[in-house]
mmCIF file of C-alpha atoms in Angstrom:
data_model
loop_
_atom_site.group_PDB
_atom_site.id
_atom_site.type_symbol
_atom_site.label_atom_id
_atom_site.label_comp_id
_atom_site.label_asym_id
_atom_site.label_seq_id
_atom_site.Cartn_x
_atom_site.Cartn_y
_atom_site.Cartn_z
ATOM 1 C CA MET A 1 3.273 225.432 -16.442
ATOM 2 C CA ASN A 2 2.978 225.909 -12.726
ATOM 3 C CA ILE A 3 4.928 223.822 -10.279
ATOM 4 C CA VAL A 4 2.632 222.622 -7.504
ATOM 5 C CA ASN A 5 5.183 220.576 -5.596
ATOM 6 C CA GLN A 6 8.821 219.572 -5.765
ATOM 7 C CA MET A 7 11.558 217.813 -3.888
ATOM 8 C CA ASP A 8 15.338 217.465 -3.937
ATOM 9 C CA LEU A 9 17.343 214.422 -3.068
ATOM 10 C CA ASN A 10 21.139 214.203 -2.879
ATOM 11 C CA PHE A 11 23.036 211.078 -1.993
ATOM 12 C CA PRO A 12 26.469 209.493 -2.441
ATOM 13 C CA ALA A 13 26.968 207.598 -5.708
ATOM 14 C CA LYS A 14 26.872 204.161 -4.115
ATOM 15 C CA SER A 15 25.032 201.289 -5.758
ATOM 16 C CA THR A 16 23.232 200.527 -2.480
ATOM 17 C CA ASN A 17 21.364 203.808 -3.021
ATOM 18 C CA GLU A 18 19.841 202.776 -6.379
ATOM 19 C CA SER A 19 16.924 201.094 -4.648
ATOM 20 C CA PHE A 20 16.458 204.001 -2.248
ATOM 21 C CA ALA A 21 16.471 206.557 -5.087
ATOM 22 C CA ARG A 22 13.781 204.890 -7.222
ATOM 23 C CA SER A 23 11.613 204.171 -4.183
ATOM 24 C CA ALA A 24 11.906 207.750 -2.918
ATOM 25 C CA VAL A 25 10.921 209.207 -6.308
ATOM 26 C CA ALA A 26 8.034 206.728 -6.576
ATOM 27 C CA SER A 27 6.821 207.694 -3.097
ATOM 28 C CA PHE A 28 6.836 211.362 -4.030
ATOM 29 C CA VAL A 29 4.912 210.704 -7.250
ATOM 30 C CA LEU A 30 2.224 208.766 -5.338
ATOM 31 C CA GLN A 31 0.399 212.027 -4.612
ATOM 32 C CA LEU A 32 -0.670 212.056 -8.293
ATOM 33 C CA ASP A 33 -2.392 208.718 -7.807
ATOM 34 C CA PRO A 34 -0.535 206.963 -10.627
ATOM 35 C CA THR A 35 -1.363 203.452 -11.783
ATOM 36 C CA ILE A 36 0.910 200.589 -10.748
ATOM 37 C CA ASN A 37 2.247 200.476 -14.305
ATOM 38 C CA GLU A 38 3.042 204.191 -14.375
ATOM 39 C CA LEU A 39 4.827 203.855 -11.055
ATOM 40 C CA ALA A 40 6.808 200.839 -12.285
ATOM 41 C CA ASP A 41 7.814 202.772 -15.426
ATOM 42 C CA ILE A 42 9.074 205.681 -13.341
ATOM 43 C CA LYS A 43 10.978 203.432 -10.935
ATOM 44 C CA THR A 44 12.645 201.626 -13.807
ATOM 45 C CA ALA A 45 13.652 204.826 -15.614
ATOM 46 C CA VAL A 46 15.015 206.405 -12.416
ATOM 47 C CA SER A 47 16.939 203.232 -11.661
ATOM 48 C CA GLU A 48 18.577 203.395 -15.105
ATOM 49 C CA ALA A 49 19.518 207.056 -14.784
ATOM 50 C CA VAL A 50 20.931 206.689 -11.261
ATOM 51 C CA THR A 51 22.911 203.603 -12.306
ATOM 52 C CA ASN A 52 24.379 205.617 -15.195
ATOM 53 C CA CYS A 53 25.558 208.295 -12.743
ATOM 54 C CA ILE A 54 27.284 205.679 -10.587
ATOM 55 C CA VAL A 55 28.717 203.426 -13.299
ATOM 56 C CA HIS A 56 29.516 205.983 -16.005
ATOM 57 C CA GLY A 57 29.386 209.497 -14.526
ATOM 58 C CA TYR A 58 31.566 208.714 -11.539
ATOM 59 C CA GLY A 59 33.006 205.404 -12.781
ATOM 60 C CA TYR A 60 32.409 203.814 -9.353
ATOM 61 C CA SER A 61 34.448 206.526 -7.629
ATOM 62 C CA GLU A 62 33.102 209.016 -5.111
ATOM 63 C CA GLY A 63 30.541 211.603 -6.036
ATOM 64 C CA THR A 64 27.039 212.823 -5.378
ATOM 65 C CA VAL A 65 23.871 212.092 -7.336
ATOM 66 C CA TYR A 66 21.384 214.980 -7.436
ATOM 67 C CA ILE A 67 17.706 214.367 -8.078
ATOM 68 C CA ASN A 68 15.018 217.006 -8.404
ATOM 69 C CA VAL A 69 11.385 216.080 -8.993
ATOM 70 C CA LYS A 70 8.723 218.602 -9.954
ATOM 71 C CA ILE A 71 4.984 218.115 -10.246
ATOM 72 C CA THR A 72 3.092 220.534 -12.466
ATOM 73 C CA ASP A 73 -0.513 221.644 -12.275
ATOM 74 C CA LYS A 74 -1.178 219.587 -15.418
ATOM 75 C CA GLY A 75 -0.217 216.373 -13.638
ATOM 76 C CA LYS A 76 3.165 216.121 -15.303
ATOM 77 C CA ILE A 77 6.229 214.973 -13.434
ATOM 78 C CA VAL A 78 9.668 216.257 -14.371
ATOM 79 C CA ILE A 79 12.605 214.355 -12.910
ATOM 80 C CA LYS A 80 16.138 215.710 -13.225
ATOM 81 C CA ILE A 81 18.947 213.319 -12.379
ATOM 82 C CA ARG A 82 22.393 214.869 -12.370
ATOM 83 C CA ASP A 83 25.987 213.919 -11.708
ATOM 84 C CA LYS A 84 29.131 216.016 -11.660
ATOM 85 C CA GLY A 85 31.145 213.230 -13.219
ATOM 86 C CA CYS A 86 33.068 212.700 -16.443
ATOM 87 C CA GLY A 87 30.347 213.695 -18.921
ATOM 88 C CA ILE A 88 29.449 212.016 -22.215
ATOM 89 C CA PRO A 89 31.589 212.847 -25.279
ATOM 90 C CA ASP A 90 28.983 211.586 -27.798
ATOM 91 C CA ILE A 91 25.410 211.659 -26.469
ATOM 92 C CA LYS A 92 23.903 210.311 -29.691
ATOM 93 C CA GLN A 93 26.141 207.236 -29.562
ATOM 94 C CA ALA A 94 25.564 206.775 -25.811
ATOM 95 C CA MET A 95 21.803 206.685 -26.419
ATOM 96 C CA GLU A 96 21.954 204.006 -29.099
ATOM 97 C CA PRO A 97 20.443 200.723 -27.885
ATOM 98 C CA LEU A 98 23.082 198.103 -27.046
ATOM 99 C CA PHE A 99 25.911 200.650 -26.981
ATOM 100 C CA THR A 100 27.803 200.327 -23.721
ATOM 101 C CA THR A 101 31.270 201.102 -22.445
ATOM 102 C CA ALA A 102 30.738 199.119 -19.264
ATOM 103 C CA GLY A 103 31.465 195.560 -20.399
ATOM 104 C CA ASP A 104 29.606 192.314 -20.862
ATOM 105 C CA GLU A 105 27.219 192.476 -17.932
ATOM 106 C CA ARG A 106 25.656 195.795 -18.936
ATOM 107 C CA ALA A 107 22.996 195.431 -21.602
ATOM 108 C CA GLY A 108 23.444 198.915 -23.060
ATOM 109 C CA LEU A 109 19.725 199.501 -22.744
ATOM 110 C CA GLY A 110 19.582 202.214 -20.098
ATOM 111 C CA PHE A 111 18.614 205.080 -22.399
ATOM 112 C CA ALA A 112 16.318 202.851 -24.489
ATOM 113 C CA VAL A 113 14.422 201.951 -21.312
ATOM 114 C CA MET A 114 14.210 205.591 -20.214
ATOM 115 C CA GLN A 115 12.947 206.576 -23.684
ATOM 116 C CA SER A 116 10.256 203.954 -23.883
ATOM 117 C CA PHE A 117 9.123 204.077 -20.241
ATOM 118 C CA MET A 118 8.832 207.874 -20.051
ATOM 119 C CA ASP A 119 7.096 210.384 -22.350
ATOM 120 C CA LYS A 120 10.162 212.544 -22.873
ATOM 121 C CA ILE A 121 13.880 212.431 -22.141
ATOM 122 C CA LYS A 122 16.529 215.101 -22.497
ATOM 123 C CA VAL A 123 20.225 214.546 -21.949
ATOM 124 C CA SER A 124 22.693 217.372 -21.538
ATOM 125 C CA SER A 125 26.312 216.719 -20.814
ATOM 126 C CA THR A 126 29.663 218.477 -20.697
ATOM 127 C CA VAL A 127 32.836 216.423 -20.712
ATOM 128 C CA GLY A 128 34.608 216.896 -17.409
ATOM 129 C CA LYS A 129 31.605 218.652 -15.838
ATOM 130 C CA GLY A 130 28.844 216.063 -15.692
ATOM 131 C CA THR A 131 25.534 214.935 -17.105
ATOM 132 C CA THR A 132 21.894 215.826 -16.517
ATOM 133 C CA VAL A 133 19.078 213.558 -17.625
ATOM 134 C CA THR A 134 15.585 215.065 -17.587
ATOM 135 C CA LEU A 135 12.691 212.621 -17.650
ATOM 136 C CA GLU A 136 9.065 213.645 -18.093
ATOM 137 C CA LYS A 137 5.857 211.709 -17.745
ATOM 138 C CA ASN A 138 2.238 212.748 -17.784
ATOM 139 C CA ILE A 139 0.297 210.939 -15.140
ATOM 140 C CA ILE A 140 -3.152 210.232 -16.457
ATOM 141 C CA ARG A 141 -5.806 210.802 -13.860
ATOM 142 C CA HIS A 142 -8.257 207.954 -13.715
ATOM 143 C CA ARG A 143 -9.858 208.666 -10.394
ATOM 144 C CA ASN A 144 -10.645 211.766 -8.435
ATOM 145 C CA SER A 145 -7.452 212.455 -6.585
ATOM 146 C CA SER A 146 -7.977 212.281 -2.884
ATOM 147 C CA GLY A 147 -5.727 214.016 -0.421
ATOM 148 C CA GLY A 148 -3.036 214.572 -3.041
ATOM 149 C CA ALA A 149 -1.970 217.677 -4.883
ATOM 150 C CA ASP A 150 -4.906 219.829 -5.951
ATOM 151 C CA LEU A 151 -4.587 219.773 -9.701
ATOM 152 C CA GLY A 152 -7.369 222.198 -10.365
ATOM 153 C CA HIS A 153 -9.402 220.323 -12.949
ATOM 154 C CA GLY A 154 -11.626 217.274 -12.973
ATOM 155 C CA GLU A 155 -12.009 214.227 -15.168
ATOM 156 C CA MET B 1 18.392 182.715 -3.811
ATOM 157 C CA GLU B 2 17.428 179.067 -4.028
ATOM 158 C CA ILE B 3 19.240 176.942 -6.587
ATOM 159 C CA THR B 4 18.134 173.397 -7.407
ATOM 160 C CA TYR B 5 19.679 170.701 -9.578
ATOM 161 C CA GLU B 6 17.621 167.898 -11.017
ATOM 162 C CA ASN B 7 17.924 165.799 -14.214
ATOM 163 C CA GLU B 8 20.833 167.930 -15.475
ATOM 164 C CA ILE B 9 18.737 171.067 -15.059
ATOM 165 C CA MET B 10 20.009 173.745 -12.728
ATOM 166 C CA THR B 11 17.289 176.170 -11.695
ATOM 167 C CA ALA B 12 17.955 179.501 -10.008
ATOM 168 C CA PHE B 13 14.895 181.042 -8.348
ATOM 169 C CA LEU B 14 15.486 184.780 -8.570
ATOM 170 C CA LYS B 15 13.632 186.968 -6.145
ATOM 171 C CA GLY B 16 13.104 190.538 -5.024
ATOM 172 C CA GLU B 17 14.559 193.459 -6.966
ATOM 173 C CA ILE B 18 17.190 193.076 -9.682
ATOM 174 C CA ASP B 19 19.247 196.195 -10.276
ATOM 175 C CA HIS B 20 22.901 197.004 -10.839
ATOM 176 C CA HIS B 21 23.586 196.578 -7.102
ATOM 177 C CA THR B 22 21.817 193.254 -6.549
ATOM 178 C CA ALA B 23 22.783 191.691 -9.903
ATOM 179 C CA ALA B 24 26.458 191.232 -8.971
ATOM 180 C CA PRO B 25 26.036 188.685 -6.140
ATOM 181 C CA ILE B 26 23.302 186.853 -8.111
ATOM 182 C CA ARG B 27 25.644 186.588 -11.074
ATOM 183 C CA SER B 28 28.595 185.236 -9.105
ATOM 184 C CA GLU B 29 26.462 182.691 -7.258
ATOM 185 C CA ILE B 30 24.904 181.344 -10.462
ATOM 186 C CA ASP B 31 28.215 181.284 -12.337
ATOM 187 C CA GLY B 32 29.996 179.524 -9.473
ATOM 188 C CA LYS B 33 27.331 176.831 -9.182
ATOM 189 C CA ALA B 34 27.036 176.375 -12.959
ATOM 190 C CA GLU B 35 30.779 175.860 -13.281
ATOM 191 C CA SER B 36 30.809 173.089 -10.721
ATOM 192 C CA MET B 37 27.480 171.465 -11.728
ATOM 193 C CA ARG B 38 27.880 171.762 -15.507
ATOM 194 C CA PRO B 39 24.123 171.495 -16.164
ATOM 195 C CA HIS B 40 22.706 170.814 -19.618
ATOM 196 C CA VAL B 41 20.132 173.493 -18.939
ATOM 197 C CA LEU B 42 20.451 176.574 -16.788
ATOM 198 C CA ARG B 43 16.951 177.747 -15.929
ATOM 199 C CA LEU B 44 16.335 181.214 -14.518
ATOM 200 C CA ASP B 45 12.966 181.360 -12.770
ATOM 201 C CA PHE B 46 11.718 184.957 -12.512
ATOM 202 C CA SER B 47 8.468 184.236 -10.650
ATOM 203 C CA GLY B 48 9.726 185.881 -7.440
ATOM 204 C CA VAL B 49 11.091 189.042 -9.080
ATOM 205 C CA LYS B 50 9.226 192.212 -8.051
ATOM 206 C CA PHE B 51 11.308 194.772 -9.928
ATOM 207 C CA MET B 52 13.946 194.677 -12.615
ATOM 208 C CA ASP B 53 15.787 197.299 -14.648
ATOM 209 C CA SER B 54 18.131 196.671 -17.581
ATOM 210 C CA SER B 55 20.605 195.059 -15.172
ATOM 211 C CA GLY B 56 18.279 192.061 -15.273
ATOM 212 C CA ILE B 57 18.634 191.972 -19.058
ATOM 213 C CA GLY B 58 22.425 192.119 -18.651
ATOM 214 C CA LEU B 59 22.119 189.251 -16.195
ATOM 215 C CA ILE B 60 20.193 187.133 -18.738
ATOM 216 C CA MET B 61 22.575 187.965 -21.595
ATOM 217 C CA GLY B 62 25.630 187.294 -19.454
ATOM 218 C CA ARG B 63 24.295 183.906 -18.287
ATOM 219 C CA TYR B 64 23.418 183.040 -21.888
ATOM 220 C CA ARG B 65 27.060 183.590 -22.841
ATOM 221 C CA GLN B 66 28.399 181.792 -19.800
ATOM 222 C CA ILE B 67 26.262 178.655 -20.086
ATOM 223 C CA SER B 68 26.914 178.500 -23.842
ATOM 224 C CA LEU B 69 30.661 178.438 -23.127
ATOM 225 C CA LEU B 70 30.043 175.542 -20.737
ATOM 226 C CA GLY B 71 28.143 173.685 -23.452
ATOM 227 C CA GLY B 72 24.698 174.109 -21.892
ATOM 228 C CA SER B 73 21.631 176.114 -22.807
ATOM 229 C CA LEU B 74 19.630 178.810 -21.048
ATOM 230 C CA GLU B 75 15.925 178.932 -20.254
ATOM 231 C CA VAL B 76 14.160 181.950 -18.795
ATOM 232 C CA VAL B 77 10.813 181.027 -17.243
ATOM 233 C CA ASN B 78 7.893 182.528 -15.321
ATOM 234 C CA ILE B 79 8.366 186.168 -16.296
ATOM 235 C CA PRO B 80 5.829 188.137 -14.232
ATOM 236 C CA LYS B 81 3.433 190.378 -16.137
ATOM 237 C CA ASN B 82 5.031 193.590 -14.853
ATOM 238 C CA LEU B 83 8.405 192.621 -16.359
ATOM 239 C CA GLU B 84 7.068 191.815 -19.830
ATOM 240 C CA LYS B 85 7.586 195.375 -21.055
ATOM 241 C CA ILE B 86 11.318 195.467 -20.359
ATOM 242 C CA ILE B 87 11.804 191.899 -21.588
ATOM 243 C CA SER B 88 10.133 192.649 -24.908
ATOM 244 C CA LEU B 89 12.013 195.950 -25.302
ATOM 245 C CA SER B 90 15.339 194.192 -24.737
ATOM 246 C CA GLY B 91 15.013 191.742 -27.595
ATOM 247 C CA VAL B 92 16.217 188.799 -25.471
ATOM 248 C CA CYS B 93 13.249 186.855 -26.860
ATOM 249 C CA SER B 94 15.211 186.620 -30.134
ATOM 250 C CA LEU B 95 17.757 184.416 -28.320
ATOM 251 C CA GLY B 96 14.984 181.841 -27.994
ATOM 252 C CA VAL B 97 15.560 181.492 -24.263
ATOM 253 C CA VAL B 98 12.279 182.865 -22.924
ATOM 254 C CA LYS B 99 9.864 179.984 -22.357
#
């Protein structure tokens, strides 16, 4: 798997940055010529992961959210979203739909959305150190990509 | 956000992007108005919503609870096509509120 392009994005864990983060990742992914649906899936999953960093990782206190996005020569995107916050004691429980520690207004669906909107999700976490969520999605190429990353094979 | 009241129906026209950041002011505006208007039906109109993550689901579930406590019922209308995936994943349809 060769990486043909990548980018890093760090920003303070403020909820105002949720919109910026998903838009920035979506803009970067545009070079793969994704469909509107693929782009919406990615934006939604990134929004969930970044919100988790802010609400759970840092518990609304100060911190930095780290995003790295890689594009492979097979047209796969790999998005790592990391916080250096409190960590998750029980990842399996945290990933169960409807489980939430954040009260009535959180649906407890963040991980369920990431799982169903992306092809693959990996969560690694150490209590007291932080959490990394890795999201992967294969962007299906429908058209000849124009001006984007040279992906080395045709339709 | 525009909110109308007619024939005991309070309608909130949601618009733009609903995420964890934008959901909070939407929630407090709707709850404040619903408490003073006491509508029979609280209708959330999603036609102007361009993006929504699970915060939008939390918003629906929270309003369902709130309006039920006030003795009213919730209706969710005009879900745009691009939001159908997250709505169906969430299971809110089982509340019978999505029209």
